[in-house]
mmCIF file of C-alpha atoms in Angstrom:
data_model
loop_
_atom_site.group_PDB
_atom_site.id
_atom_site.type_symbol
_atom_site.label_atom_id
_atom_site.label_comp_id
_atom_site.label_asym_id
_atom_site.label_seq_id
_atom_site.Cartn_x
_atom_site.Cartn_y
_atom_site.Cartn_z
ATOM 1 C CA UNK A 1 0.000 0.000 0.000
ATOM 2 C CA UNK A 2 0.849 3.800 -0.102
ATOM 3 C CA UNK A 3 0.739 6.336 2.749
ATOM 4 C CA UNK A 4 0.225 9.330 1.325
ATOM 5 C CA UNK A 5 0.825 12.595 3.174
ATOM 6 C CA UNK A 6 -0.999 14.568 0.770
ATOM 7 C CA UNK A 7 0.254 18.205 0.509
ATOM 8 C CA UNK A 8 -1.288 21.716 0.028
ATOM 9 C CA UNK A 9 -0.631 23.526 -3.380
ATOM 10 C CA UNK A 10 3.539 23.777 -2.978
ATOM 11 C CA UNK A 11 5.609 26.606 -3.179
ATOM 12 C CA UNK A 12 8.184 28.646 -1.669
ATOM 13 C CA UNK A 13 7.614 32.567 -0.783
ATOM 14 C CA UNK A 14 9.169 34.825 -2.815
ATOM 15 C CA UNK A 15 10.157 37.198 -0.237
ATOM 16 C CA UNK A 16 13.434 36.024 1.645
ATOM 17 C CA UNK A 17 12.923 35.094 5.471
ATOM 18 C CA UNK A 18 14.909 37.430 8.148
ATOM 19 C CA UNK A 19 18.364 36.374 8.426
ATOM 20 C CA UNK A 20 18.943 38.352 11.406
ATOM 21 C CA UNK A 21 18.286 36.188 13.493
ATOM 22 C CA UNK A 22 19.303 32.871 11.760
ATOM 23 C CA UNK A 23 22.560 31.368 14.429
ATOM 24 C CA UNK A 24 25.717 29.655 13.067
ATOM 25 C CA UNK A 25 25.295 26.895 14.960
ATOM 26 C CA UNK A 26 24.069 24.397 12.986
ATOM 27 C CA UNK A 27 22.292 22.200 15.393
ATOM 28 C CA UNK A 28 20.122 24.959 15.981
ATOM 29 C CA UNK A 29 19.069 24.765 12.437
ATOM 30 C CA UNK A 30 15.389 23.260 13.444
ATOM 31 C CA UNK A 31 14.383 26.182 15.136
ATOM 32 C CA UNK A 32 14.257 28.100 12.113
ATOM 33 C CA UNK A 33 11.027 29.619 11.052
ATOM 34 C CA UNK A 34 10.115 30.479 7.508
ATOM 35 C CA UNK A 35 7.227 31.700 5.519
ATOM 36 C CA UNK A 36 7.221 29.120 2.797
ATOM 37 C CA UNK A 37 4.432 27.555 1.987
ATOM 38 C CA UNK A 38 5.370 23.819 1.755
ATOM 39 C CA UNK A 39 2.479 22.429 2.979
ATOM 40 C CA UNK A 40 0.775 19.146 4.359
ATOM 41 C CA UNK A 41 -2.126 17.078 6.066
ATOM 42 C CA UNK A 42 -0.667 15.599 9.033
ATOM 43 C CA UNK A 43 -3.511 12.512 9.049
ATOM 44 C CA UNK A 44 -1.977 10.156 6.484
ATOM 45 C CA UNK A 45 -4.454 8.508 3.827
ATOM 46 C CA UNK A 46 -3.936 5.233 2.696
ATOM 47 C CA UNK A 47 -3.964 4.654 -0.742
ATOM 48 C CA UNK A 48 -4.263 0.994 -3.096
ATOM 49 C CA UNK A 49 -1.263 -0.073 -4.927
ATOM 50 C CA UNK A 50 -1.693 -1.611 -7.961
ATOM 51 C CA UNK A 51 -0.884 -5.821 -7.401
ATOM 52 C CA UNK A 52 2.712 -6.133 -7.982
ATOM 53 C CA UNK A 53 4.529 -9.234 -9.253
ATOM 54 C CA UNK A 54 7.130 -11.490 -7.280
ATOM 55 C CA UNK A 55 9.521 -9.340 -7.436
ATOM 56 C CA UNK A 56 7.961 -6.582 -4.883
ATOM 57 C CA UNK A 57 8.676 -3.156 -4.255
ATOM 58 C CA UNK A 58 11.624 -1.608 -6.919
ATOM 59 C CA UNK A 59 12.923 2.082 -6.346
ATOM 60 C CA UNK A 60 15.534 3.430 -8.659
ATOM 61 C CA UNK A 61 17.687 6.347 -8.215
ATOM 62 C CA UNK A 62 18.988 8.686 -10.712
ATOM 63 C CA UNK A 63 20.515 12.056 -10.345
ATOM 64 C CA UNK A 64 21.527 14.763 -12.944
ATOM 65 C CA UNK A 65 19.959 13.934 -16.104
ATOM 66 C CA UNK A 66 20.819 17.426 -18.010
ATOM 67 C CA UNK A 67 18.176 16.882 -20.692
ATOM 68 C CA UNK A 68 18.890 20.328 -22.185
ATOM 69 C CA UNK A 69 21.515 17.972 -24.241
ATOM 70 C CA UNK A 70 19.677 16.065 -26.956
ATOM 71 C CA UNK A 71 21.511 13.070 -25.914
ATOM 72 C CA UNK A 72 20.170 12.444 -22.772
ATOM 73 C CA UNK A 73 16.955 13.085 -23.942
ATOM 74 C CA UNK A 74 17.143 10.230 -26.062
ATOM 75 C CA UNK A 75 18.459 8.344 -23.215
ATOM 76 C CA UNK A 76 15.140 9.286 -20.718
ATOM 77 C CA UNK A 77 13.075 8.770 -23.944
ATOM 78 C CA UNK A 78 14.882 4.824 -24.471
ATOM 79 C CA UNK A 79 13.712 3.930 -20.741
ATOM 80 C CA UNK A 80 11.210 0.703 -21.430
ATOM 81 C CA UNK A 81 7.917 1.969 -20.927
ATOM 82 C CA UNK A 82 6.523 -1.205 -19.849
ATOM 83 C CA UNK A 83 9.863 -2.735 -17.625
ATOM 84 C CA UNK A 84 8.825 0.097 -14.226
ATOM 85 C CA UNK A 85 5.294 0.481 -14.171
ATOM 86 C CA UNK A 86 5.291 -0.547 -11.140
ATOM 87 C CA UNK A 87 8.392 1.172 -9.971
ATOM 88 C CA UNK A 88 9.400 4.533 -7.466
ATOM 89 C CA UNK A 89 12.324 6.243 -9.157
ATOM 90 C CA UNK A 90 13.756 9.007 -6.970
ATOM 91 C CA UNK A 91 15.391 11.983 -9.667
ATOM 92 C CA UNK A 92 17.686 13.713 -7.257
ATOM 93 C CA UNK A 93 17.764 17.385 -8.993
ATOM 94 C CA UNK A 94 19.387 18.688 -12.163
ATOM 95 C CA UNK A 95 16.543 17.592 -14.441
ATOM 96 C CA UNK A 96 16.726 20.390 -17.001
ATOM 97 C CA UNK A 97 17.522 24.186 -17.526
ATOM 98 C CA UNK A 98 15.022 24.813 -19.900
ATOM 99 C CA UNK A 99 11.264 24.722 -18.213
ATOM 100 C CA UNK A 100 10.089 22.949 -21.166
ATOM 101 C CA UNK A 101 12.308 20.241 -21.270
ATOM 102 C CA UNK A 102 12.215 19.821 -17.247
ATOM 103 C CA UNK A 103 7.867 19.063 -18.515
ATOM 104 C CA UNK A 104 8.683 17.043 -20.894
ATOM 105 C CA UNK A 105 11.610 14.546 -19.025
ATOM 106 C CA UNK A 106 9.356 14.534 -15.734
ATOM 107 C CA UNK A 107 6.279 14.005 -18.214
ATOM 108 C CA UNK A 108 8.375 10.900 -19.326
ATOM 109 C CA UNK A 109 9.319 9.662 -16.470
ATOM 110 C CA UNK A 110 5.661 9.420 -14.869
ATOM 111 C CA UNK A 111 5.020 7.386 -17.534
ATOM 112 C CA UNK A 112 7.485 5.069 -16.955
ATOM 113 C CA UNK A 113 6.800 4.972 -13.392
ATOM 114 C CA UNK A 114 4.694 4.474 -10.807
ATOM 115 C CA UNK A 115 6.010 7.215 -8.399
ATOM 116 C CA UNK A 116 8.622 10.010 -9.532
ATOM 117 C CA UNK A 117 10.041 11.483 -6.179
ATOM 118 C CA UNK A 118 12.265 14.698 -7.417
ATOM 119 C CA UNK A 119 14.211 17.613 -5.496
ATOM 120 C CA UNK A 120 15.562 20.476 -7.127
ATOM 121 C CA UNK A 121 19.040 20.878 -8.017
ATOM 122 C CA UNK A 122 20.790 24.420 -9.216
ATOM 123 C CA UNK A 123 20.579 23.852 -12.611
ATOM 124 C CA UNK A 124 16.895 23.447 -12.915
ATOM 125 C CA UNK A 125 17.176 27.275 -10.579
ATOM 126 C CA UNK A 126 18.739 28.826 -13.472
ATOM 127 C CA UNK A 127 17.136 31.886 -15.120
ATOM 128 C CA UNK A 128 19.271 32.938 -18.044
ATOM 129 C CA UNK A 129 17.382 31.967 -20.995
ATOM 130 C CA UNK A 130 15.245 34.288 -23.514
ATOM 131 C CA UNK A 131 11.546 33.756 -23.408
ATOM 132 C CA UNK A 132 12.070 32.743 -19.467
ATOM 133 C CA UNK A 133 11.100 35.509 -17.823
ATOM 134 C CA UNK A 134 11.185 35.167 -13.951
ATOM 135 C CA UNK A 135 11.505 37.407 -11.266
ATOM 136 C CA UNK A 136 14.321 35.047 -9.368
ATOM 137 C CA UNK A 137 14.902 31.757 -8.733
ATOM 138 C CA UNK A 138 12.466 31.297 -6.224
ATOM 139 C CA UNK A 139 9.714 32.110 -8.980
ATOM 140 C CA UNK A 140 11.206 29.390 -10.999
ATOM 141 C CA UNK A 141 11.232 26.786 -8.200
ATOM 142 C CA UNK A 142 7.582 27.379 -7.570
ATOM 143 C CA UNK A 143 6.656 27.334 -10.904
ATOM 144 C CA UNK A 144 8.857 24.212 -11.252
ATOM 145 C CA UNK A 145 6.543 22.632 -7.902
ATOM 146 C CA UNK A 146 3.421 23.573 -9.470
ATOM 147 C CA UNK A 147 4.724 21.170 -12.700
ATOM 148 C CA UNK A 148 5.359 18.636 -10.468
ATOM 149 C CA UNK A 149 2.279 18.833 -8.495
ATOM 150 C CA UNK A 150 0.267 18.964 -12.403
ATOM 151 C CA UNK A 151 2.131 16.002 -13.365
ATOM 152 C CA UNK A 152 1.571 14.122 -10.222
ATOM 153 C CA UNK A 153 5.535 13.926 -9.153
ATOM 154 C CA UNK A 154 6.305 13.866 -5.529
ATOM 155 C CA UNK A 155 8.108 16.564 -3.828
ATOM 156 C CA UNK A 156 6.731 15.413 -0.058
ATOM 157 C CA UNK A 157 7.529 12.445 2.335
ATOM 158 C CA UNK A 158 5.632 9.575 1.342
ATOM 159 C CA UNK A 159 5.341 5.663 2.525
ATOM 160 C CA UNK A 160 5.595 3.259 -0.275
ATOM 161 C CA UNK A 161 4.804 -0.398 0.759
ATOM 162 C CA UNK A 162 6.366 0.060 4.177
ATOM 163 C CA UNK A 163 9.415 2.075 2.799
ATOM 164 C CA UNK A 164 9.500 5.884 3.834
ATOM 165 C CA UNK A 165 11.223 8.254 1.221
ATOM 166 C CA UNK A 166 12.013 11.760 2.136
ATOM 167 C CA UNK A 167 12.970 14.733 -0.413
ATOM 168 C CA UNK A 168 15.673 17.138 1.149
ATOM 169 C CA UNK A 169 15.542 20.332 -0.038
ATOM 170 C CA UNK A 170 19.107 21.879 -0.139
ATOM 171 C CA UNK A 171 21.669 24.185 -1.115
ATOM 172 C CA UNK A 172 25.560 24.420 -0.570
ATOM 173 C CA UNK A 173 27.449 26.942 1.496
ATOM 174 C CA UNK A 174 31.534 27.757 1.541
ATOM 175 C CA UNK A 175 31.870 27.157 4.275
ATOM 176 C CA UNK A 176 31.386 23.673 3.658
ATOM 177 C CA UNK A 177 34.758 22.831 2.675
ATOM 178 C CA UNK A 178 37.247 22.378 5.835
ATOM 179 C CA UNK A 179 39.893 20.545 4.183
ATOM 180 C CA UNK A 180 43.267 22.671 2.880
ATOM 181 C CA UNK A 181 43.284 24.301 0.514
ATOM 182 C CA UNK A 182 45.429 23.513 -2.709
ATOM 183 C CA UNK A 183 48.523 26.505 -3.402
ATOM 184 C CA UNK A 184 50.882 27.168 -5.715
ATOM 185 C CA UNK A 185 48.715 27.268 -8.725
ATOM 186 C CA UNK A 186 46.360 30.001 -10.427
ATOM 187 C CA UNK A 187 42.697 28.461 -9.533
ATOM 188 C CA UNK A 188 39.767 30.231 -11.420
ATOM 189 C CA UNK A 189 37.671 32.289 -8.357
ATOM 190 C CA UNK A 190 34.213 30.623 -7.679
ATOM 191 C CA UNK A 191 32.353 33.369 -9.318
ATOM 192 C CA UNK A 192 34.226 32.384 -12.372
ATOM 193 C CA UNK A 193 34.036 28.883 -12.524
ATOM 194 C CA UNK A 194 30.630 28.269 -11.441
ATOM 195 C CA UNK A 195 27.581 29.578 -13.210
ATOM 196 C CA UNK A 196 25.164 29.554 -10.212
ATOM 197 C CA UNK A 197 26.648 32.966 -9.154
ATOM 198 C CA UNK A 198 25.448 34.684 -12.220
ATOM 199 C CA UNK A 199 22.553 32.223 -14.178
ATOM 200 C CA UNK A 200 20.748 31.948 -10.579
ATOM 201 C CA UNK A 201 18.823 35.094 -9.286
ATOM 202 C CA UNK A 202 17.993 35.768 -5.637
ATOM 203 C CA UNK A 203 15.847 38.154 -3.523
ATOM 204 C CA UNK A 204 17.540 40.331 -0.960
ATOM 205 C CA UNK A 205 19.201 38.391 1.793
ATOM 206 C CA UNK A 206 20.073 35.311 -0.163
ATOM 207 C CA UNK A 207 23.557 34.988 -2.000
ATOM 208 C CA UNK A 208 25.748 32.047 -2.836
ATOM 209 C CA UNK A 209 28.423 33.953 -0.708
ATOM 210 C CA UNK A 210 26.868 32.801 2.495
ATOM 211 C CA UNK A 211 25.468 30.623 4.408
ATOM 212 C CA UNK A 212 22.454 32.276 3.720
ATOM 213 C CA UNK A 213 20.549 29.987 0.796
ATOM 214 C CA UNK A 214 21.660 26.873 2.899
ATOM 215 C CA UNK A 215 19.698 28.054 5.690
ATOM 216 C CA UNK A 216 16.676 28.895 3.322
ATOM 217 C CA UNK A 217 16.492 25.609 1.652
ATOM 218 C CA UNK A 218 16.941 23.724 4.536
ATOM 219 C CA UNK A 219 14.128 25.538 6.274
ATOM 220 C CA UNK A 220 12.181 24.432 3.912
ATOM 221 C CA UNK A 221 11.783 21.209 5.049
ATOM 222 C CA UNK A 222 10.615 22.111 8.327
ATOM 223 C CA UNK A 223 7.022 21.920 7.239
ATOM 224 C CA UNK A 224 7.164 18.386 6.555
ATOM 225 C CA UNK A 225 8.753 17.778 10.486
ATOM 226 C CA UNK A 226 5.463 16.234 12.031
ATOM 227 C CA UNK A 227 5.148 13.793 8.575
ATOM 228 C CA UNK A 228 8.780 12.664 8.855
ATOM 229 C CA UNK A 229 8.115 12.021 12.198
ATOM 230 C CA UNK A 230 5.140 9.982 11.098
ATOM 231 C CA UNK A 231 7.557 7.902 8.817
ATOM 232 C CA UNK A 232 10.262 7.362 11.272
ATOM 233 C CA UNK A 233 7.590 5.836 14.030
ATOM 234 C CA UNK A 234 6.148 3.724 10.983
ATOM 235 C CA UNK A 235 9.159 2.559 8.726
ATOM 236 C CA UNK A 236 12.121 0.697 9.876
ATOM 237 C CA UNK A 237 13.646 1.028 6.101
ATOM 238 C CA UNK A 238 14.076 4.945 5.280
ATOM 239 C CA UNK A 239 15.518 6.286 1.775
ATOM 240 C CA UNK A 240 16.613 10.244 2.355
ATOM 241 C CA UNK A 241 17.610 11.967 -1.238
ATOM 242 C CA UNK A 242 18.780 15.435 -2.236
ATOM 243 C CA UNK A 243 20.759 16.940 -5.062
ATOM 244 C CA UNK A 244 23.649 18.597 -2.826
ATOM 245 C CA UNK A 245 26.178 16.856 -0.888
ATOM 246 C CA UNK A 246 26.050 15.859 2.820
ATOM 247 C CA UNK A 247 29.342 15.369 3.537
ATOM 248 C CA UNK A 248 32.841 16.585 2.294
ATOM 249 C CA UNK A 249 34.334 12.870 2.112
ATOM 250 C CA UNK A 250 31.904 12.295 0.086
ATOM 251 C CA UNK A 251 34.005 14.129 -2.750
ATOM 252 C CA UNK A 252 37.857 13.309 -4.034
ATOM 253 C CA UNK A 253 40.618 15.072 -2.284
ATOM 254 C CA UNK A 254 41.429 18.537 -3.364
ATOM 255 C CA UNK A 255 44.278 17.641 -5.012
ATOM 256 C CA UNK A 256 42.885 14.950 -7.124
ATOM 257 C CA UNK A 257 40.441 17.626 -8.739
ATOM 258 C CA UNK A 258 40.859 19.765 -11.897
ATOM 259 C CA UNK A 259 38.711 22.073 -10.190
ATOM 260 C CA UNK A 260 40.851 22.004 -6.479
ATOM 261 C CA UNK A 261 37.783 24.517 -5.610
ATOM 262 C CA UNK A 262 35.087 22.216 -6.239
ATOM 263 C CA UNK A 263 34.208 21.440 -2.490
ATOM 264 C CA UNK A 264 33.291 24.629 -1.918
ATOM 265 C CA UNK A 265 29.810 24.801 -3.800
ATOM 266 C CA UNK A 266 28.856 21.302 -3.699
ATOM 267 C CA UNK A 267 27.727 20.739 0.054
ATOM 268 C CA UNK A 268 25.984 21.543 3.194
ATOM 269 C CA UNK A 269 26.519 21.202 6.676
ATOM 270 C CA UNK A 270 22.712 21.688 7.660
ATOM 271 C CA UNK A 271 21.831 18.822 5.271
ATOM 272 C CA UNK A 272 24.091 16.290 6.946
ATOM 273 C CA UNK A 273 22.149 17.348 10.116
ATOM 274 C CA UNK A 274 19.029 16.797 9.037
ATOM 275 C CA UNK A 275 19.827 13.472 7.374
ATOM 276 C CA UNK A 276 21.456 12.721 10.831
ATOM 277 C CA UNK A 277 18.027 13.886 12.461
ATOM 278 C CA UNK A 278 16.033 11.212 10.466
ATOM 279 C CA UNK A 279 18.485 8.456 10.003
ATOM 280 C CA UNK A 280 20.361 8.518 13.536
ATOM 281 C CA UNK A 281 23.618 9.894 14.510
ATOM 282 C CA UNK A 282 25.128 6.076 14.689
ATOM 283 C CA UNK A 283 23.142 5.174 11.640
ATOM 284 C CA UNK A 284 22.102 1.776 10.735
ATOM 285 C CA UNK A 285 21.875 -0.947 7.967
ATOM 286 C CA UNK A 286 18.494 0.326 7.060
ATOM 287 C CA UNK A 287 19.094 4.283 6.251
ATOM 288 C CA UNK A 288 20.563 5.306 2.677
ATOM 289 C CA UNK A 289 20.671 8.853 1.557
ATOM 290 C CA UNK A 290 20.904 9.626 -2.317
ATOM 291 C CA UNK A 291 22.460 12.468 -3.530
ATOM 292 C CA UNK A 292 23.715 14.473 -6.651
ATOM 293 C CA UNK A 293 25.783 17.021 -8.227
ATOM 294 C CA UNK A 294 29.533 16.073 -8.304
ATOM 295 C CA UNK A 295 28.657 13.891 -11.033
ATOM 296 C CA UNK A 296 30.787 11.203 -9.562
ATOM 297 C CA UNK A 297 29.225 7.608 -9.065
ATOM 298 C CA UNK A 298 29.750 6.640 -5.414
ATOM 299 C CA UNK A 299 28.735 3.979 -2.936
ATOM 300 C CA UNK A 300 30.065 4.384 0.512
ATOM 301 C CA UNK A 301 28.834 3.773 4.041
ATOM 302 C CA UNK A 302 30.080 6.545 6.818
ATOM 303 C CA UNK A 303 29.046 6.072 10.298
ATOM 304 C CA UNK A 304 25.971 3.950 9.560
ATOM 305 C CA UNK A 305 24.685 5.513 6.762
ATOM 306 C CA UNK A 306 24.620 4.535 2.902
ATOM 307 C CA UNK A 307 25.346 7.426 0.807
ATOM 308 C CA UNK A 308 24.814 6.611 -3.087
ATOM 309 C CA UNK A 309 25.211 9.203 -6.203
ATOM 310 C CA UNK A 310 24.300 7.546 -9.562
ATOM 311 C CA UNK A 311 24.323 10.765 -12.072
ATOM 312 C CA UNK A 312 24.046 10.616 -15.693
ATOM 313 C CA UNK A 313 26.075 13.611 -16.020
ATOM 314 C CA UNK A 314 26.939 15.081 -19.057
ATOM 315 C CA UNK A 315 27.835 13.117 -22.373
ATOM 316 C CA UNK A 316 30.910 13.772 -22.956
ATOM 317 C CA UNK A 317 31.414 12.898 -18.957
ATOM 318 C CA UNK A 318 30.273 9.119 -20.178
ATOM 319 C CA UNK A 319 32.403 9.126 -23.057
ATOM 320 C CA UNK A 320 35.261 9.285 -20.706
ATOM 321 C CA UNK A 321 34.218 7.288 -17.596
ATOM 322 C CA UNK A 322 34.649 3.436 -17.951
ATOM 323 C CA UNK A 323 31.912 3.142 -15.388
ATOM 324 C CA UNK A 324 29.600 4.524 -18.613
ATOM 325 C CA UNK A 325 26.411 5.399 -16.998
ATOM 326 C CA UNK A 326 23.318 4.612 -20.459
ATOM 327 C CA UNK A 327 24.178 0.766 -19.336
ATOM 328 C CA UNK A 328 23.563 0.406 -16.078
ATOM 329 C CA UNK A 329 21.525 3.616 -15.072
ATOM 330 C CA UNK A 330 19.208 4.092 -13.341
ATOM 331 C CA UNK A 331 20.545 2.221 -10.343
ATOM 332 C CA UNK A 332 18.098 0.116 -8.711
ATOM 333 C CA UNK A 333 18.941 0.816 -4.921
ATOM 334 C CA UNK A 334 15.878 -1.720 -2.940
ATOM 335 C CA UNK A 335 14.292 -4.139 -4.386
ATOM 336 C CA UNK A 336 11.407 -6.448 -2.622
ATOM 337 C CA UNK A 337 12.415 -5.231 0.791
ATOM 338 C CA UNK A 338 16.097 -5.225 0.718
ATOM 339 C CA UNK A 339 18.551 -2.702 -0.115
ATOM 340 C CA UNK A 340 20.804 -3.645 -3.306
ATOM 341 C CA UNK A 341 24.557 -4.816 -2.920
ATOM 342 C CA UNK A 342 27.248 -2.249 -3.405
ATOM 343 C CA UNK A 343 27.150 -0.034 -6.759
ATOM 344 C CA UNK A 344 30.518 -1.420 -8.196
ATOM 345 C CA UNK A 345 32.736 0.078 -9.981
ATOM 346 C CA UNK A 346 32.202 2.679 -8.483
ATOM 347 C CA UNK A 347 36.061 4.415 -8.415
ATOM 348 C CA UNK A 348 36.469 6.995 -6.165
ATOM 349 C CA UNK A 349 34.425 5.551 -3.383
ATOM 350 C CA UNK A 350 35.933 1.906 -4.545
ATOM 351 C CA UNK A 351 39.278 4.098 -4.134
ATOM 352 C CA UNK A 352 38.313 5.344 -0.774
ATOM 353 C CA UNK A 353 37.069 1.987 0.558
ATOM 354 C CA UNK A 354 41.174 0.800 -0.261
ATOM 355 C CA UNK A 355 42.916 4.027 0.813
ATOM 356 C CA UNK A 356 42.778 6.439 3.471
ATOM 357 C CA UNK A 357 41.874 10.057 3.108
ATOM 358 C CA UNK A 358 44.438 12.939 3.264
ATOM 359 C CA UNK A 359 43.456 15.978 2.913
ATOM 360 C CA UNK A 360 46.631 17.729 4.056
ATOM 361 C CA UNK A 361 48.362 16.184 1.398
ATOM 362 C CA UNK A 362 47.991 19.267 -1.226
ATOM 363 C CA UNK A 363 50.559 17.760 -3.874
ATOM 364 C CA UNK A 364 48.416 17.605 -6.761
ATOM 365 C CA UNK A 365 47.613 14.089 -8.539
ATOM 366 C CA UNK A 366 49.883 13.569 -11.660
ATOM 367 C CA UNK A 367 46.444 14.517 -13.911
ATOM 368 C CA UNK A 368 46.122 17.586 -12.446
ATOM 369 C CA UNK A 369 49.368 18.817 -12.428
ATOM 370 C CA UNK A 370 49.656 17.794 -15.753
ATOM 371 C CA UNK A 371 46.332 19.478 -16.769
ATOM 372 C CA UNK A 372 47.896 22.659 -14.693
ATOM 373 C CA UNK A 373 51.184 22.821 -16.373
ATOM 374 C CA UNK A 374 49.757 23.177 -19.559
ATOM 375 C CA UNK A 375 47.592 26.217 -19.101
#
């Protein structure tokens, strides 16, 4: 069966929430009160499923589609139409840039599957095109909800034959990063490296230069508090997902990157927290968090907790990766109660799983220096 917490018409406010009074400390991060409008019933309804076969329950994950390239259109667009019908695939953010093509790969997807869980990643927050005319980003996210809501994809917790899945709205701060930094080399500043600070749009009070959009996202998932807590005192299997990332060893060493920068707008502290709030702070062999963004496939347990990424990425990104991603995507992560076995290969958490981690080791990985001494 499905348990349903059915939710009020979505959306965020448009107006930023007072960040005067918003503390550092980030286990005070559930106190924080917003005016978005994320709404909910707190009495669950109970649904019918459709009679499944002997196989059970199936969810998929799948993160970072990027449909704006005609390629991985096709790819969405080759997904067997019959094969998941009665199948949860959770799309952890980066669907599309274009509004139309978001429609048309979530359209596609809900009619592949059952239930399409999705979160928003920064990409699909972009507002740089002609003819898409919004006010700021937070315009575009509600009027990316709204789709969702239209189409009948799931931005709320839900219970899916037992199993309780929970979208985690997110966004990354600098502050993130606490490893050392990489010297020595010129490094392209932030601003110029990564899009977000000038294709995204923000009210007063938010900026990528803070801690300030972390906060806001984050808060967003405040409203859904008393149905998580529902979940947690009815499901003893839990699947967390957002786009951003949780955790900073969740990412290759500094030193190993072309972009030594990188984990400074891929993560968030408050996320980790709130994952930790759900899950446990010891974990257990039952909690799995999905996440996006990095583009890098990984598989990795850290103090109790399964942490998968299974992107499709860009194409020339599979062109080069002998991991591929058309073959074996999307990753089927439970299946008839059980969580699957270990993604594999999966290199840089397979890597990880064999080596230890040393971030104060800042001599740079033959690639990169390589890659460095010829610009």
């Amino acid at each position: 069966m499905v348990m349903r917490f059915i939710p009020s018409h979505p959306c965020v406010s448009q107006k930023p929430m007072n960040l005067n009074y918003l503390s550092k400390h980030i286990a005070a991060s559930s106190k924080y009160k917003t005016d978005i409008k994320r709404g909910f019933i707190e009495r669950p309804q109970i649904l019918p499923l459709t009679s499944r076969d002997a196989v059970g329950l199936r969810v998929f994950v799948l993160s970072d589609l990027h449909t704006d390239y005609a390629e991985n259109m096709r790819w969405v667009k080759s997904i067997s139409t019959v094969r998941h019908k009665k199948d949860v695939i959770l799309i952890a953010g980066d669907v599309a840039e274009i509004y139309e093509n978001f429609v048309l790969t979530m359209s596609l997807l809900k009619d592949r599957f059952e239930h399409v869980f999705y979160v928003p990643g920064n990409h699909d927050l972009w507002c740089r095109r002609e003819g898409e005319d919004y006010v700021d980003s937070l315009q575009k996210l509600n009027k990316l909800l709204d789709a969702c809501r239209v189409l009948g994809v799931e931005t709320n917790p839900m219970v899916v034959d037992g199993l309780g899945i929970i979208p985690l709205f997110s966004w990354y701060h600098e502050s993130f990063d606490q490893e050392k930094d990489i010297t020595g080399i010129r490094i392209q500043s932030l601003e110029m490296a990564c899009k977000d600070f000038h294709a995204c749009k923000w009210p007063g009070g938010l900026s990528n230069g803070d801690t300030s959009l972390s906060l806001y996202f984050d808060a967003i998932n405040e409203k859904s508090l008393n149905v998580v807590k529902e979940i947690q005192g009815t499901c003893s299997q839990i699947i967390t997902f957002s786009h951003f990332v949780p955790r900073q060893e969740l990412c290759p060493e500094k030193r190993m990157l072309f972009y030594p920068k990188l984990p400074k707008i891929i993560g968030s502290d408050y996320l980790e927290v709130r994952i930790r709030t759900i899950h446990g702070i010891q974990g257990s062999g039952s909690a799995c968090h999905v996440f996006g963004h990095t583009h890098f496939c990984w598989d990795a347990v850290l103090d109790g907790i399964r942490y998968v990424q299974a992107p499709l990425a860009y194409p020339r990104e599979r062109k080069r990766r002998m991991n591929g991603g058309e073959d074996w995507l999307p990753f089927c992560i439970y299946s008839d109660g059980n969580f699957a076995d270990r993604l594999s290969p999966c290199y840089w958490s397979d890597y990880y799983s064999a080596n230890p981690r040393t971030p104060h080791n800042t001599e740079l990985a033959p690639w990169v220096a390589r890659f460095y001494n010829q610009t």
